[in-house]
mmCIF file of C-alpha atoms in Angstrom:
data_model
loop_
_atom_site.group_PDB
_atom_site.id
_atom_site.type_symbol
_atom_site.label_atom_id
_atom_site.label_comp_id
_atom_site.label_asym_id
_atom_site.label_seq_id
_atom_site.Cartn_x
_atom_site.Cartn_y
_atom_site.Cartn_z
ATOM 1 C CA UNK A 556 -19.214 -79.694 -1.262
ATOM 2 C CA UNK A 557 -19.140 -80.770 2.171
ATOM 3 C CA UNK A 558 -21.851 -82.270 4.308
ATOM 4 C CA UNK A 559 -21.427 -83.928 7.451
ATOM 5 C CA UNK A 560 -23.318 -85.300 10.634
ATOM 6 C CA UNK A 561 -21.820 -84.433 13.580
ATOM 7 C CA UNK A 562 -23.576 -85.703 17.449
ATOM 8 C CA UNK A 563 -21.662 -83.200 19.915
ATOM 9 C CA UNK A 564 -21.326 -84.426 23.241
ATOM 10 C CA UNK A 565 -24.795 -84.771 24.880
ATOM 11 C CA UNK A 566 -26.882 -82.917 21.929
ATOM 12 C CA UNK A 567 -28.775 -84.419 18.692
ATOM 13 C CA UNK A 568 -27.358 -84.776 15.624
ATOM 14 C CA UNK A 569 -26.499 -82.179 13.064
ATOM 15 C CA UNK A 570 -26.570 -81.999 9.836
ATOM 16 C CA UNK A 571 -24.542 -79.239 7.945
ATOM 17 C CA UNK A 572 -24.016 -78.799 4.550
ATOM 18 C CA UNK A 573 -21.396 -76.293 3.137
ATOM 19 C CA UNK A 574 -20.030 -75.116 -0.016
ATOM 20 C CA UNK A 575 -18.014 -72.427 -1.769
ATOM 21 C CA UNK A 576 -19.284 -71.096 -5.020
ATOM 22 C CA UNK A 577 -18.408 -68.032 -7.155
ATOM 23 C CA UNK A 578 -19.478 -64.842 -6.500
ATOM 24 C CA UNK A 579 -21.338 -64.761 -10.206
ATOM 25 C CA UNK A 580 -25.245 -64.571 -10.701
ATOM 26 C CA UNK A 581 -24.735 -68.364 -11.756
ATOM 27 C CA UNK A 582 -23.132 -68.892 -8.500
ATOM 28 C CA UNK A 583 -25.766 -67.141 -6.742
ATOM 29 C CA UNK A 584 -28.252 -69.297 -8.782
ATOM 30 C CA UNK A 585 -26.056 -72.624 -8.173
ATOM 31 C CA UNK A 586 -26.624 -71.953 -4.145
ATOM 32 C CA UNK A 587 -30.722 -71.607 -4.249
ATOM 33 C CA UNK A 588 -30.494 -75.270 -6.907
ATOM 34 C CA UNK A 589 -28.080 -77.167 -4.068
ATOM 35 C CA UNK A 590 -29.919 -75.894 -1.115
ATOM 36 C CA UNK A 591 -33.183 -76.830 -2.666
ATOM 37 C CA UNK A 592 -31.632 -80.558 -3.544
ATOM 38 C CA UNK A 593 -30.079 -81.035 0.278
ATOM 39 C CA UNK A 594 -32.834 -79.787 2.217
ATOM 40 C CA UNK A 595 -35.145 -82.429 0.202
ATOM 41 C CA UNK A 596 -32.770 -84.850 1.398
ATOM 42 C CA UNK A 597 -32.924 -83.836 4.777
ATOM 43 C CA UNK A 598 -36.347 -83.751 4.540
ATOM 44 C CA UNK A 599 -37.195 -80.337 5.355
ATOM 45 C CA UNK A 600 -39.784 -78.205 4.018
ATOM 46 C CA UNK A 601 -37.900 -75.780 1.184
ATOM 47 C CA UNK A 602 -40.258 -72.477 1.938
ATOM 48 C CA UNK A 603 -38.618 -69.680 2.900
ATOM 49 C CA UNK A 604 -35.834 -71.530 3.072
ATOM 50 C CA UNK A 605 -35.554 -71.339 -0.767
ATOM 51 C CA UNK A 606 -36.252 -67.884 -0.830
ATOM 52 C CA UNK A 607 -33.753 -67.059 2.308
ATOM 53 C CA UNK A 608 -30.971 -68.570 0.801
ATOM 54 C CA UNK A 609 -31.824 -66.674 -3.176
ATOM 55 C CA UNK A 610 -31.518 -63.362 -1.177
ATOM 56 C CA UNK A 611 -28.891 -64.076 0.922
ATOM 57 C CA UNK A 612 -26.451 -65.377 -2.525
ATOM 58 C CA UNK A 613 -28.063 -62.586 -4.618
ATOM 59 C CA UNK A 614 -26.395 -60.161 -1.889
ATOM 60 C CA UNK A 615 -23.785 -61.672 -1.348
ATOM 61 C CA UNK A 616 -22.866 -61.433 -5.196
ATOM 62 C CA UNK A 617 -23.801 -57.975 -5.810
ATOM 63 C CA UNK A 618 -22.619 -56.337 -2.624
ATOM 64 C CA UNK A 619 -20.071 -59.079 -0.988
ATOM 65 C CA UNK A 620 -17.897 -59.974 -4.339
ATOM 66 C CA UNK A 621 -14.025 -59.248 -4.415
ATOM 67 C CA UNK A 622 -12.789 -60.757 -7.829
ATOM 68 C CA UNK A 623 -11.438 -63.891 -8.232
ATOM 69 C CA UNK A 624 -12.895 -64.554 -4.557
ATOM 70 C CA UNK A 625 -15.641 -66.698 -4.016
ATOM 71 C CA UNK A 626 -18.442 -66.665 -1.356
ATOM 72 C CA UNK A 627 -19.628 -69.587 1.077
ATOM 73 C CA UNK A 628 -23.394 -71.474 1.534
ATOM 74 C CA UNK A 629 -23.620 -73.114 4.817
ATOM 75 C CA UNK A 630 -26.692 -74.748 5.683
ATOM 76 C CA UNK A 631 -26.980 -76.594 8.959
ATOM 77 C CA UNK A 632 -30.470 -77.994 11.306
ATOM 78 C CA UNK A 633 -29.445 -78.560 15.126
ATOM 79 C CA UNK A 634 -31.968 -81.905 16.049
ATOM 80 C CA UNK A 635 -35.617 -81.069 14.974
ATOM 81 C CA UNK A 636 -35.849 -77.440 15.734
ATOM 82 C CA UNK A 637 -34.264 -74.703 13.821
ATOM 83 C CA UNK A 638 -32.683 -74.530 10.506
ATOM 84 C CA UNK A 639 -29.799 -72.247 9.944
ATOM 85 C CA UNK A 640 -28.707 -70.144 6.658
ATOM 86 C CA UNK A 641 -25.516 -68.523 6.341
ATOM 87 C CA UNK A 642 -23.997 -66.963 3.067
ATOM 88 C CA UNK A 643 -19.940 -65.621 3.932
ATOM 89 C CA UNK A 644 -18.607 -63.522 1.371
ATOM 90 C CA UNK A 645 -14.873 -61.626 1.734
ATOM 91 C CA UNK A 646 -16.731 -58.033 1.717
ATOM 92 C CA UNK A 647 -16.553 -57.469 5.432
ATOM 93 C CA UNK A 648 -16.099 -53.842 5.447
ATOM 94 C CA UNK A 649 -19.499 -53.761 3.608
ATOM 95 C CA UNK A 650 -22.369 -54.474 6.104
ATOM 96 C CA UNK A 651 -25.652 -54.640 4.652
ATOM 97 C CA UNK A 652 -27.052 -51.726 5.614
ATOM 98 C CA UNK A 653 -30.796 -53.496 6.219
ATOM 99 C CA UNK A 654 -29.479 -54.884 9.163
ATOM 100 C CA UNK A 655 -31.628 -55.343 12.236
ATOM 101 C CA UNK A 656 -31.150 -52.207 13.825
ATOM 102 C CA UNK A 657 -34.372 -50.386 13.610
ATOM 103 C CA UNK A 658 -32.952 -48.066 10.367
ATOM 104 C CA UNK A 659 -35.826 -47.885 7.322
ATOM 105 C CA UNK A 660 -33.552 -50.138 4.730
ATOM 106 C CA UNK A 661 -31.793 -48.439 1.812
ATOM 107 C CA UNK A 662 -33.448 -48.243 -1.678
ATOM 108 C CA UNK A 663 -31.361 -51.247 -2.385
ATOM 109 C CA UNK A 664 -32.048 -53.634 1.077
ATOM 110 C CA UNK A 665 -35.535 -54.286 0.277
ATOM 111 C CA UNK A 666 -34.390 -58.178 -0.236
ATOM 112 C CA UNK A 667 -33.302 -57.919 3.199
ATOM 113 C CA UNK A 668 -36.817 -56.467 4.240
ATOM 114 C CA UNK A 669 -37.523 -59.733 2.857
ATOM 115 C CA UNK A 670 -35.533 -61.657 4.772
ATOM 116 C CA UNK A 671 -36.550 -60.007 8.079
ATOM 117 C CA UNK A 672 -40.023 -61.176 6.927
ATOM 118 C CA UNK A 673 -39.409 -64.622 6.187
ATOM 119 C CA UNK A 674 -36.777 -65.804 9.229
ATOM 120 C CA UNK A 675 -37.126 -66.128 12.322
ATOM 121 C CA UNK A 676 -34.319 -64.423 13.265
ATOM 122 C CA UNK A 677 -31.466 -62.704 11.359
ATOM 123 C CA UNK A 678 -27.864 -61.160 11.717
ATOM 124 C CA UNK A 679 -24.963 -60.531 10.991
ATOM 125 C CA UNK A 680 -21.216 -61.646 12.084
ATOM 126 C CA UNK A 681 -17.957 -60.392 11.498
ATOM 127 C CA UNK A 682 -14.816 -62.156 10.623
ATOM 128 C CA UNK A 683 -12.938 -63.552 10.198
ATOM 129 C CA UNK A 684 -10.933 -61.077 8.844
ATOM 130 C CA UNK A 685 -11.872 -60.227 5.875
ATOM 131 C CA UNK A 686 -15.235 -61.855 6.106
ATOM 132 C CA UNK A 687 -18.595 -61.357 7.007
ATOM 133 C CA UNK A 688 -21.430 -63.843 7.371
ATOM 134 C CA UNK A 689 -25.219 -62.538 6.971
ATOM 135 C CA UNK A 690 -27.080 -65.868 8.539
ATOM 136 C CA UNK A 691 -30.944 -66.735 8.969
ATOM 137 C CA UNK A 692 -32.694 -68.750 10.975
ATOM 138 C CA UNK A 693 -35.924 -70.979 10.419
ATOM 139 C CA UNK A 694 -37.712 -72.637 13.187
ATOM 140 C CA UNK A 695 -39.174 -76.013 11.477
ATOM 141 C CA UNK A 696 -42.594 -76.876 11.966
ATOM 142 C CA UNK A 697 -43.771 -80.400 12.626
#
C-alpha cells in the first residue's frame, strides 16, 4: 500500500492512496474494504464512492485480468473538491464497451450504467502499454 500527501507547487494538498491487488473476486472485494477504511480516514463521505470503486474492481477482475497479473486501486482528493477513482488493470486491448460515447451499453456494462449514474464524470485512459485505467470522479459536498 502506498499513501502519500503531496502539496505541488502553489496548489492544496493531496492525498492519494494506491495499491495493487489480485485480479481475484477477493481482490476485487479487498479494494471496496481498503477504500472504505482510507476514505474514513480522510474523512470523506464513502457513498458512491463505495459503490464506484465495487464496480470499477468487479470489472476490472472479470474483464481486465491477465493471469498471474494483478490490477491497481488508486484513490486520490485534490484540496476539498473532487475525489478521484481509478482501477488499472493490464487488459488494455479490452475497453469497456459502456464507455461514454453515447452507445446503449452491452448486456454485460450495466455496472458501468451504474457508474455513469453515480460519478460525476467518467473515462477511460490508455497506457501505458499494456494498461488501461477506467477512473471516476466525485465532486465532495460540504
Amino acid at each position: 500500500m502506498n499513501q502519500q500527501t503531496l502539496p505541488p507547487s502553489g496548489a492544496p494538498a493531496v492525498r492519494r492512496f494506491t495499491v495493487p491487488l489480485s485480479a481475484t473476486r477477493r481482490g476485487a472485494r479487498l479494494a471496496r474494504l481498503l477504500a472504505v477504511q482510507q476514505l474514513s480516514e480522510w474523512g470523506v463521505p464513502l457513498d458512491p464512492a463505495r459503490s464506484l470503486v465495487a464496480e470499477l474492481a468487479a470489472n476490472a477482475v472479470l474483464h481486465g485480468r491477465v493471469p498471474g497479473r494483478s490490477f491497481r486501486l488508486t484513490l486520490s482528493v485534490a484540496g476539498p473538491g473532487v475525489l478521484r477513482i481509478e482501477v488499472t488493470d493490464p487488459r488494455g486491448d479490452r475497453l469497456p464497451s459502456g464507455a461514454p460515447s453515447g452507445d446503449v451499453p452491452a448486456e454485460s456494462g450495466y455496472g458501468l450504467a451504474m457508474v455513469e449514474e453515480l460519478a460525476d464524470r467518467w473515462g477511460v485512459r490508455v497506457g501505458p502499454v499494456p494498461c488501461k485505467t477506467v477512473w471516476a470522479e466525485v465532486r465532495l459536498r460540504a
